[in-house]
mmCIF file of C-alpha atoms in Angstrom:
data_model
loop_
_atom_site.group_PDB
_atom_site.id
_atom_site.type_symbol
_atom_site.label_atom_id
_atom_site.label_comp_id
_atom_site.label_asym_id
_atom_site.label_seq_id
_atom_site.Cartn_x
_atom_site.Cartn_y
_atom_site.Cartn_z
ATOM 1 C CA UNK A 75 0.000 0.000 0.000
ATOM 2 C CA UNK A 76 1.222 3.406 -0.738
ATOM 3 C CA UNK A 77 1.337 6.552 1.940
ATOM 4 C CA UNK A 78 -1.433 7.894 -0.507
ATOM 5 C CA UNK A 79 -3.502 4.806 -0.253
ATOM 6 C CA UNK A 80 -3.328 4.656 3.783
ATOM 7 C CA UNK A 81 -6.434 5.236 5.780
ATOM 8 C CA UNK A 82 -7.490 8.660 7.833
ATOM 9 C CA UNK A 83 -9.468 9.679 10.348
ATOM 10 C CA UNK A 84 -11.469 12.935 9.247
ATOM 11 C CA UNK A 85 -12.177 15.517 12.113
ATOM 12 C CA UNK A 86 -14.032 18.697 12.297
ATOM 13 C CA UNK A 87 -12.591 21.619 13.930
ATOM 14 C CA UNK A 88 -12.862 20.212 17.536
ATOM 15 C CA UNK A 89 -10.953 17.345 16.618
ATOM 16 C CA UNK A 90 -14.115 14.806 16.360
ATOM 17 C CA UNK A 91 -14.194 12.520 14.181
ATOM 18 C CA UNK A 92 -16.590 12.516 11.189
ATOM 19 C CA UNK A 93 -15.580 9.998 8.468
ATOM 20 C CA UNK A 94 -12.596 8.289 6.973
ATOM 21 C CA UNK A 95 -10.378 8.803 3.656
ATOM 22 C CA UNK A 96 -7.255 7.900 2.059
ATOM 23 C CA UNK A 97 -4.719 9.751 2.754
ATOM 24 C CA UNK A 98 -3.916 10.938 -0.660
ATOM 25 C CA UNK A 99 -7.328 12.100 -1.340
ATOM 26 C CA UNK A 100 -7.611 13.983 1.993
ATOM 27 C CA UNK A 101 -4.471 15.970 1.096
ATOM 28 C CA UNK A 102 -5.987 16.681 -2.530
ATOM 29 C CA UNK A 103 -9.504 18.051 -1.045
ATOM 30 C CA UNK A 104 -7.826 19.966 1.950
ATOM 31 C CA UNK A 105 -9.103 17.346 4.287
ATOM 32 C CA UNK A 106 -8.787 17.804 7.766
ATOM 33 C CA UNK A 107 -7.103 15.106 9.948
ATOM 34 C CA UNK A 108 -4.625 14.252 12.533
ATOM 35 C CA UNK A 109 -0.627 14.412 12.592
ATOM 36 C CA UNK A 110 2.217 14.209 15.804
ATOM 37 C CA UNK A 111 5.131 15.891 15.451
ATOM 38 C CA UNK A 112 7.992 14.982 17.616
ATOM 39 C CA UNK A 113 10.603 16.711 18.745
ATOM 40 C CA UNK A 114 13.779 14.267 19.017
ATOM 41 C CA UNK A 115 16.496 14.850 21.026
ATOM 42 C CA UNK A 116 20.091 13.455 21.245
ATOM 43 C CA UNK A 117 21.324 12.595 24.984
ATOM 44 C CA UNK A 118 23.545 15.910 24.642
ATOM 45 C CA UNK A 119 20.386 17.445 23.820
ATOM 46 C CA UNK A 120 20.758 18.252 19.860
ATOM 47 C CA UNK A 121 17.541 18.358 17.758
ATOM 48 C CA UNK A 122 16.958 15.532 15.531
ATOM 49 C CA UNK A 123 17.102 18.080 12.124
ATOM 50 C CA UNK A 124 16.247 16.520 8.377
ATOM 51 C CA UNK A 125 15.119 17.395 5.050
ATOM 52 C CA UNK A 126 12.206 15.270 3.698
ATOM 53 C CA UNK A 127 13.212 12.996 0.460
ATOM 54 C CA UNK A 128 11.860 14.821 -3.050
ATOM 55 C CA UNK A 129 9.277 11.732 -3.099
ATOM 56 C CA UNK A 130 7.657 12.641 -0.105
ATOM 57 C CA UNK A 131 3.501 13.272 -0.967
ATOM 58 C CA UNK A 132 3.942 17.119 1.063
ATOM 59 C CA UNK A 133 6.352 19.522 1.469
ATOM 60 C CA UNK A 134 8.778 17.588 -0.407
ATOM 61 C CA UNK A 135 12.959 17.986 0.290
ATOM 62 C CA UNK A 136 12.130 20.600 2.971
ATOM 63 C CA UNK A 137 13.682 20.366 6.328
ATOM 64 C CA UNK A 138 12.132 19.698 9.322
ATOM 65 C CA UNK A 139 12.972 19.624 12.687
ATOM 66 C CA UNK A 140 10.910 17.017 14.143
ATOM 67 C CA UNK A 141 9.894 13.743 13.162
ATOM 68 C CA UNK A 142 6.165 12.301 12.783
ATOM 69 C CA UNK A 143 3.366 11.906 10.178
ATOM 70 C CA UNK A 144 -0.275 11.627 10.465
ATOM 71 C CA UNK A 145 -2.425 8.923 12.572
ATOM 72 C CA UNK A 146 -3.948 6.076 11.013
ATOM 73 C CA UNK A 147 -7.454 5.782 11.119
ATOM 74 C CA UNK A 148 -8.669 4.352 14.481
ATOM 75 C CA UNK A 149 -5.012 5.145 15.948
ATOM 76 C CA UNK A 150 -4.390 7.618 19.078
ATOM 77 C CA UNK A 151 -2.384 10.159 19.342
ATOM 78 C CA UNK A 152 0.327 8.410 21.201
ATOM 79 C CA UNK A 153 0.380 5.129 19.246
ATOM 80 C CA UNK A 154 1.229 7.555 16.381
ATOM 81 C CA UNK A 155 3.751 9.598 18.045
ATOM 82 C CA UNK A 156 5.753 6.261 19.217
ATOM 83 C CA UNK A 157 5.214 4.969 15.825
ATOM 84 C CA UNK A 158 6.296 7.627 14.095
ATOM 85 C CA UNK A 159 9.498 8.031 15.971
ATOM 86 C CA UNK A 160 10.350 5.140 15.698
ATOM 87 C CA UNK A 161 9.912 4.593 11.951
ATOM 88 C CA UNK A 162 11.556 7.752 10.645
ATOM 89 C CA UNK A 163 14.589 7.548 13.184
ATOM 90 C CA UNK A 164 14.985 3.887 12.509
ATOM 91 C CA UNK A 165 15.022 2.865 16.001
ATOM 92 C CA UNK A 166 13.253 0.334 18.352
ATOM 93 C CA UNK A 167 12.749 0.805 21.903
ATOM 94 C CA UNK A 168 12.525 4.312 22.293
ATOM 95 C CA UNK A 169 10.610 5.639 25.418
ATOM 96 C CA UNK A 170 6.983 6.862 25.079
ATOM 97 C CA UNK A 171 7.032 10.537 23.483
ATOM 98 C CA UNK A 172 5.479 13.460 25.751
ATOM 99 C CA UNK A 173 2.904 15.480 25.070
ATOM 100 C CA UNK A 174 3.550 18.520 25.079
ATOM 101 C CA UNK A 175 0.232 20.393 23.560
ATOM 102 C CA UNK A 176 -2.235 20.362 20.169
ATOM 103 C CA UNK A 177 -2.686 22.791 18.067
ATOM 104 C CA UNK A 178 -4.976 22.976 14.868
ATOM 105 C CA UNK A 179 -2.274 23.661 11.673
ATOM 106 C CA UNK A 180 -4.539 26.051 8.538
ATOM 107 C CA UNK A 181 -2.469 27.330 6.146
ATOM 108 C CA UNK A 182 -5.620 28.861 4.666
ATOM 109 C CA UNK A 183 -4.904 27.469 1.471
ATOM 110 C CA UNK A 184 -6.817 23.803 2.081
ATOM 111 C CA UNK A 185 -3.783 22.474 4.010
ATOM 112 C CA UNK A 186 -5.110 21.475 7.621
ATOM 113 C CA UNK A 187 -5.112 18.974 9.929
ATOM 114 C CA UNK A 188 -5.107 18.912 14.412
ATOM 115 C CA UNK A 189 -1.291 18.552 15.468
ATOM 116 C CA UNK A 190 0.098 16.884 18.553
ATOM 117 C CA UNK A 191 3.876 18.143 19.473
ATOM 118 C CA UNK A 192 5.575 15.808 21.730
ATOM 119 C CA UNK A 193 9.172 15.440 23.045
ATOM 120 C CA UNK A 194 11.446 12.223 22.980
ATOM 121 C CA UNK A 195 15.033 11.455 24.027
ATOM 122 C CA UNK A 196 16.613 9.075 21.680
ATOM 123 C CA UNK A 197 19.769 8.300 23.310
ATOM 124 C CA UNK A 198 20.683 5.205 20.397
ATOM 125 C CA UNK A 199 21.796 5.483 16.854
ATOM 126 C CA UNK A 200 19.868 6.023 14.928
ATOM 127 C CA UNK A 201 19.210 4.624 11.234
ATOM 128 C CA UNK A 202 16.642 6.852 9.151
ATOM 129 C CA UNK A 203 14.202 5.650 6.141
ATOM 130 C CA UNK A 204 16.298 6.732 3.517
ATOM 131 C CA UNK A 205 12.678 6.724 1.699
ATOM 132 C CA UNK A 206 11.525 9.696 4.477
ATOM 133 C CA UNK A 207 15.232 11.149 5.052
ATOM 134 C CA UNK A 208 17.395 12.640 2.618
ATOM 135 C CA UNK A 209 19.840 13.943 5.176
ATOM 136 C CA UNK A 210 19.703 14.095 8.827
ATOM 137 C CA UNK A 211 21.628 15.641 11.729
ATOM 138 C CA UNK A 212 21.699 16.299 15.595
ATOM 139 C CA UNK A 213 22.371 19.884 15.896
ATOM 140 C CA UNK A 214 22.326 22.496 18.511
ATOM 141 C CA UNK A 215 19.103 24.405 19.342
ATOM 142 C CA UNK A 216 21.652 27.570 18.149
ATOM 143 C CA UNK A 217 22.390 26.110 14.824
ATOM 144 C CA UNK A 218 18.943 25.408 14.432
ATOM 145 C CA UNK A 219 17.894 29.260 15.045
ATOM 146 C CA UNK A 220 20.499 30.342 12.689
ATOM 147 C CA UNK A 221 19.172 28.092 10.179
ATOM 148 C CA UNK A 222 15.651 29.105 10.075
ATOM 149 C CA UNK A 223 15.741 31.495 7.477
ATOM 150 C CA UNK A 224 18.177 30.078 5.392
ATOM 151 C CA UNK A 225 16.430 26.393 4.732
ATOM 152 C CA UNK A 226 13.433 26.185 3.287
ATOM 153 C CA UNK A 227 11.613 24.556 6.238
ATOM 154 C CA UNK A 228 8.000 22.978 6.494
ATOM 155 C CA UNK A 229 5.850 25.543 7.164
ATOM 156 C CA UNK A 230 4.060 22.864 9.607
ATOM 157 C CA UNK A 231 6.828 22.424 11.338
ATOM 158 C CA UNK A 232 7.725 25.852 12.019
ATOM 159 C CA UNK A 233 4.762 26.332 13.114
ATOM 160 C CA UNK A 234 4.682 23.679 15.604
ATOM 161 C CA UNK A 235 8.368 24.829 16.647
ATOM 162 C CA UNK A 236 7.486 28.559 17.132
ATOM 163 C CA UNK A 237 4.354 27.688 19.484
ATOM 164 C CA UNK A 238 7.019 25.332 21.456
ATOM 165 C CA UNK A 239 9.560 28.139 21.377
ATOM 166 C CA UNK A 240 6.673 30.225 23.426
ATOM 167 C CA UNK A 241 5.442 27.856 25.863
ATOM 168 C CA UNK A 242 8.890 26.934 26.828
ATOM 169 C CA UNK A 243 9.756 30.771 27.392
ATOM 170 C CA UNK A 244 6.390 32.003 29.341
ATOM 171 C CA UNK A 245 7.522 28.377 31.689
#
């Protein structure tokens, strides 16, 4: 089965659901759904940075600096977020990701879908889908800054990394 061809749970704008789809035909009719992003940190505390391979069905050989996807149809938040970093860091084992808060991603152009943001140390090698990651890193949170407006970034993630940015500074 393809990513396009995978299964989605359709929710309304207080995250209820109200039908199913696959995947590729939720992203062509601006479908709204769910997604986890998680933020993936070394034991020295880098971020987990990448850029996305060109194949990738959105936002394709932009950088990102978590991992994550969307959730299956039927699947929580948290099976998802586990999932997810574990498949795109190429790891086993890893420790259940925190939550850390939701948020509902518009771009106002038919791109939308209810985001979780959670945290994970992955203190392992790791060993990246080459077919998700076309390059990969740890870096420093200060690299990271410097690079935000020279990468072309997804605008998803930036999003979920400039409401983290803000809750971690009003804590």
């Amino acid at each position: 089965m393809s990513s396009a061809d995978e299964i989605l749970d359709i929710v309304d704008e207080q995250d209820r659901v109200i039908g199913r789809s696959p995947r590729g035909e939720a992203y062509a009719k601006g479908l709204r759904h769910r997604c986890v992003f998680i933020e993936a940190r070394d034991a020295e505390g880098r971020l987990f940075v990448h850029r996305r391979t060109p194949t990738k069905l959105v936002f394709p050989s932009r950088y990102d600096m978590f991992v994550g996807g969307v959730v299956g149809a039927g699947e929580s938040y948290d099976e998802a977020a586990l999932r997810e970093a574990e498949e795109e860091l190429g790891v086993s084992g890893l420790p259940r990701p925190t939550l850390l808060f939701t948020f509902l991603y518009d771009d106002g152009a038919g791109q939308t879908w209810w985001s979780a943001v959670y945290e994970v140390r992955c203190e392992v090698p790791v060993n990246p889908q080459v077919e998700e990651v076309a390059w990969y890193d740890f870096l420093p949170e200060a690299e990271v800054e410097r690079r935000l407006t020279d990468w072309p970034w997804v605008p998803d993630g930036l999003a979920a990394y400039e409401r983290l940015k803000a809750l971690r500074a009003a804590r």
